[in-house]
Amino acid sequence: FPIFISAKARGGSAGDGGGAADRVINQILTEMDGMGAKKNVFIIGATNRPDIIDSAILRPGRLDQLIYIPLPDDKSRMAILKAALRKSPVAKDVDMNLLATVTKGFSGADLTEICQRACKLAIRESIEKEISLEKERQRNGQTAMDSDEPDPVPEIRRDHFEEAMKFARRSVSDNDIRKYEMFAQTLQQSRGFGSQFRFPDQQQQQPSQGAGGQRPNNDDDDLYA
């Protein structure tokens, strides 16, 4: 089950009720240390502010596997757009591949905002057209609109997405991306990733033998006689 707790670095919790936040972090660390014997318990954390996490949380034995998840690539953005529009009727001439291409650097929330804005534009146009048609019927003395009449805006068209893109924005700047990438590289280096350690060749470890396969005399051998 998920538990949402802030793991901000300790020592800067002045004015929070006598260091209550620090005591919470200390308790979290204690609980994490006791999870070693629990084979069916997994601790997973996520953050977009890795620079303020308490360093003790990131020590080996607690959160061992640290994974940097970058912004979605072309295929991921395409999947996000499809997921956000899976229940919405989209016109066939809307090029979703092109929309995924031009939104490079957008997060999942940014893409969802574009889709939601396009949906709202289509709904607003539909409501305005229905109001206009109703006023026209009243002027002509006709009855109220039949519920079986088709929707005046049955699909989200290209112009809806084009209008939505005018308000599109990236929530993660290039400076933020470089900061996260540098933090991930620094963290990997601190963990020793990329070490060139090798065990020596076994032949080099074997002691040299004298003539007849006998080991040469060595006074140190008397220690083990």
Short mmCIF file of N, CA and C in Angstrom, two decimals, residues 46-111:
data_model
loop_
_atom_site.label_atom_id
_atom_site.label_comp_id
_atom_site.label_asym_id
_atom_site.label_seq_id
_atom_site.Cartn_x
_atom_site.Cartn_y
_atom_site.Cartn_z
N ALA A 46 9.62 7.83 -5.22
CA ALA A 46 9.69 8.65 -6.44
C ALA A 46 9.73 10.12 -6.03
N THR A 47 10.48 10.90 -6.77
CA THR A 47 10.59 12.32 -6.48
C THR A 47 11.02 13.08 -7.73
N ASN A 48 10.65 14.33 -7.79
CA ASN A 48 11.17 15.23 -8.82
C ASN A 48 12.10 16.28 -8.21
N ARG A 49 12.46 16.07 -6.95
CA ARG A 49 13.42 16.94 -6.26
C ARG A 49 14.48 16.08 -5.57
N PRO A 50 15.30 15.39 -6.35
CA PRO A 50 16.31 14.51 -5.73
C PRO A 50 17.38 15.28 -4.97
N ASP A 51 17.50 16.58 -5.22
CA ASP A 51 18.56 17.36 -4.59
C ASP A 51 18.28 17.65 -3.12
N ILE A 52 17.05 17.47 -2.66
CA ILE A 52 16.74 17.79 -1.27
C ILE A 52 16.43 16.54 -0.45
N ILE A 53 16.62 15.35 -1.03
CA ILE A 53 16.36 14.12 -0.29
C ILE A 53 17.46 13.92 0.74
N ASP A 54 17.09 13.42 1.91
CA ASP A 54 18.07 13.12 2.93
C ASP A 54 19.04 12.05 2.42
N SER A 55 20.33 12.30 2.57
CA SER A 55 21.34 11.39 2.01
C SER A 55 21.27 10.00 2.63
N ALA A 56 20.79 9.89 3.86
CA ALA A 56 20.71 8.58 4.51
C ALA A 56 19.71 7.67 3.81
N ILE A 57 18.69 8.25 3.19
CA ILE A 57 17.70 7.44 2.47
C ILE A 57 18.34 6.74 1.28
N LEU A 58 19.34 7.37 0.67
CA LEU A 58 19.93 6.86 -0.56
C LEU A 58 21.11 5.94 -0.32
N ARG A 59 21.43 5.62 0.92
CA ARG A 59 22.56 4.76 1.19
C ARG A 59 22.25 3.32 0.80
N PRO A 60 23.29 2.57 0.36
CA PRO A 60 23.07 1.15 0.03
C PRO A 60 22.49 0.39 1.21
N GLY A 61 21.58 -0.51 0.90
CA GLY A 61 20.87 -1.25 1.93
C GLY A 61 19.50 -0.71 2.20
N ARG A 62 19.21 0.49 1.72
CA ARG A 62 17.88 1.07 1.89
C ARG A 62 17.22 1.20 0.51
N LEU A 63 17.60 2.20 -0.23
CA LEU A 63 17.14 2.29 -1.61
C LEU A 63 18.34 1.94 -2.50
N ASP A 64 18.49 0.64 -2.78
CA ASP A 64 19.69 0.17 -3.48
C ASP A 64 19.70 0.55 -4.96
N GLN A 65 18.58 0.38 -5.63
CA GLN A 65 18.50 0.64 -7.06
C GLN A 65 17.95 2.04 -7.28
N LEU A 66 18.76 2.90 -7.85
CA LEU A 66 18.35 4.28 -8.14
C LEU A 66 18.27 4.44 -9.64
N ILE A 67 17.09 4.78 -10.12
CA ILE A 67 16.82 4.85 -11.56
C ILE A 67 16.40 6.26 -11.92
N TYR A 68 17.07 6.83 -12.90
CA TYR A 68 16.69 8.14 -13.42
C TYR A 68 15.75 7.93 -14.61
N ILE A 69 14.56 8.47 -14.51
CA ILE A 69 13.56 8.33 -15.57
C ILE A 69 13.49 9.66 -16.32
N PRO A 70 13.96 9.71 -17.56
CA PRO A 70 13.94 10.97 -18.31
C PRO A 70 12.55 11.29 -18.82
N LEU A 71 12.43 12.42 -19.48
CA LEU A 71 11.16 12.78 -20.11
C LEU A 71 10.82 11.79 -21.21
N PRO A 72 9.54 11.62 -21.53
CA PRO A 72 9.14 10.61 -22.53
C PRO A 72 9.71 10.91 -23.91
N ASP A 73 10.11 9.83 -24.61
CA ASP A 73 10.59 9.96 -25.98
C ASP A 73 9.40 9.95 -26.94
N ASP A 74 9.70 9.86 -28.24
CA ASP A 74 8.62 9.93 -29.25
C ASP A 74 7.56 8.85 -29.03
N LYS A 75 8.01 7.60 -28.85
CA LYS A 75 7.06 6.50 -28.69
C LYS A 75 6.26 6.66 -27.39
N SER A 76 6.93 7.11 -26.35
CA SER A 76 6.23 7.29 -25.07
C SER A 76 5.21 8.41 -25.16
N ARG A 77 5.58 9.51 -25.85
CA ARG A 77 4.62 10.61 -26.00
C ARG A 77 3.41 10.17 -26.82
N MET A 78 3.65 9.35 -27.83
CA MET A 78 2.54 8.84 -28.63
C MET A 78 1.61 7.98 -27.76
N ALA A 79 2.18 7.16 -26.91
CA ALA A 79 1.37 6.31 -26.03
C ALA A 79 0.60 7.16 -25.02
N ILE A 80 1.21 8.23 -24.53
CA ILE A 80 0.53 9.11 -23.57
C ILE A 80 -0.64 9.82 -24.24
N LEU A 81 -0.44 10.30 -25.46
CA LEU A 81 -1.52 10.98 -26.18
C LEU A 81 -2.69 10.02 -26.43
N LYS A 82 -2.39 8.80 -26.83
CA LYS A 82 -3.45 7.83 -27.07
C LYS A 82 -4.19 7.50 -25.78
N ALA A 83 -3.45 7.38 -24.69
CA ALA A 83 -4.10 7.07 -23.41
C ALA A 83 -4.99 8.22 -22.95
N ALA A 84 -4.54 9.46 -23.16
CA ALA A 84 -5.32 10.61 -22.73
C ALA A 84 -6.58 10.79 -23.58
N LEU A 85 -6.57 10.27 -24.80
CA LEU A 85 -7.70 10.46 -25.73
C LEU A 85 -8.45 9.15 -26.00
N ARG A 86 -8.21 8.13 -25.17
CA ARG A 86 -8.79 6.83 -25.46
C ARG A 86 -10.31 6.84 -25.40
N LYS A 87 -10.92 7.75 -24.63
CA LYS A 87 -12.37 7.83 -24.53
C LYS A 87 -12.94 9.02 -25.28
N SER A 88 -12.13 9.67 -26.09
CA SER A 88 -12.58 10.87 -26.81
C SER A 88 -12.59 10.60 -28.31
N PRO A 89 -13.63 11.02 -29.02
CA PRO A 89 -13.67 10.84 -30.48
C PRO A 89 -12.77 11.87 -31.16
N VAL A 90 -11.78 11.38 -31.87
CA VAL A 90 -10.81 12.24 -32.55
C VAL A 90 -10.97 12.05 -34.05
N ALA A 91 -10.96 13.14 -34.79
CA ALA A 91 -11.10 13.08 -36.24
C ALA A 91 -9.94 12.29 -36.85
N LYS A 92 -10.22 11.60 -37.94
CA LYS A 92 -9.21 10.75 -38.57
C LYS A 92 -8.06 11.54 -39.18
N ASP A 93 -8.29 12.80 -39.52
CA ASP A 93 -7.23 13.57 -40.15
C ASP A 93 -6.29 14.22 -39.14
N VAL A 94 -6.47 13.94 -37.87
CA VAL A 94 -5.56 14.45 -36.83
C VAL A 94 -4.33 13.55 -36.79
N ASP A 95 -3.17 14.10 -37.12
CA ASP A 95 -1.92 13.34 -37.17
C ASP A 95 -1.32 13.29 -35.77
N MET A 96 -1.57 12.21 -35.05
CA MET A 96 -1.06 12.08 -33.71
C MET A 96 0.46 11.90 -33.69
N ASN A 97 1.02 11.27 -34.74
CA ASN A 97 2.47 11.11 -34.83
C ASN A 97 3.16 12.47 -34.92
N LEU A 98 2.59 13.38 -35.71
CA LEU A 98 3.17 14.71 -35.82
C LEU A 98 3.07 15.45 -34.49
N LEU A 99 1.95 15.30 -33.81
CA LEU A 99 1.77 15.96 -32.52
C LEU A 99 2.78 15.44 -31.50
N ALA A 100 3.07 14.13 -31.55
CA ALA A 100 4.06 13.57 -30.63
C ALA A 100 5.47 14.04 -30.98
N THR A 101 5.72 14.31 -32.25
CA THR A 101 7.05 14.75 -32.68
C THR A 101 7.33 16.19 -32.26
N VAL A 102 6.34 17.07 -32.42
CA VAL A 102 6.56 18.49 -32.14
C VAL A 102 6.51 18.80 -30.65
N THR A 103 6.16 17.84 -29.83
CA THR A 103 6.08 18.07 -28.38
C THR A 103 7.29 17.47 -27.66
N LYS A 104 8.43 17.47 -28.30
CA LYS A 104 9.65 16.98 -27.67
C LYS A 104 9.98 17.82 -26.44
N GLY A 105 10.31 17.16 -25.35
CA GLY A 105 10.61 17.86 -24.11
C GLY A 105 9.39 18.08 -23.23
N PHE A 106 8.21 17.65 -23.67
CA PHE A 106 7.00 17.80 -22.88
C PHE A 106 6.86 16.61 -21.94
N SER A 107 6.38 16.86 -20.76
CA SER A 107 6.13 15.78 -19.80
C SER A 107 4.76 15.18 -20.05
N GLY A 108 4.44 14.10 -19.33
CA GLY A 108 3.14 13.48 -19.47
C GLY A 108 2.01 14.42 -19.09
N ALA A 109 2.23 15.23 -18.04
CA ALA A 109 1.21 16.19 -17.62
C ALA A 109 1.02 17.27 -18.68
N ASP A 110 2.10 17.70 -19.33
CA ASP A 110 1.99 18.71 -20.38
C ASP A 110 1.16 18.19 -21.56
N LEU A 111 1.39 16.95 -21.94
CA LEU A 111 0.64 16.35 -23.05
C LEU A 111 -0.83 16.17 -22.68
#
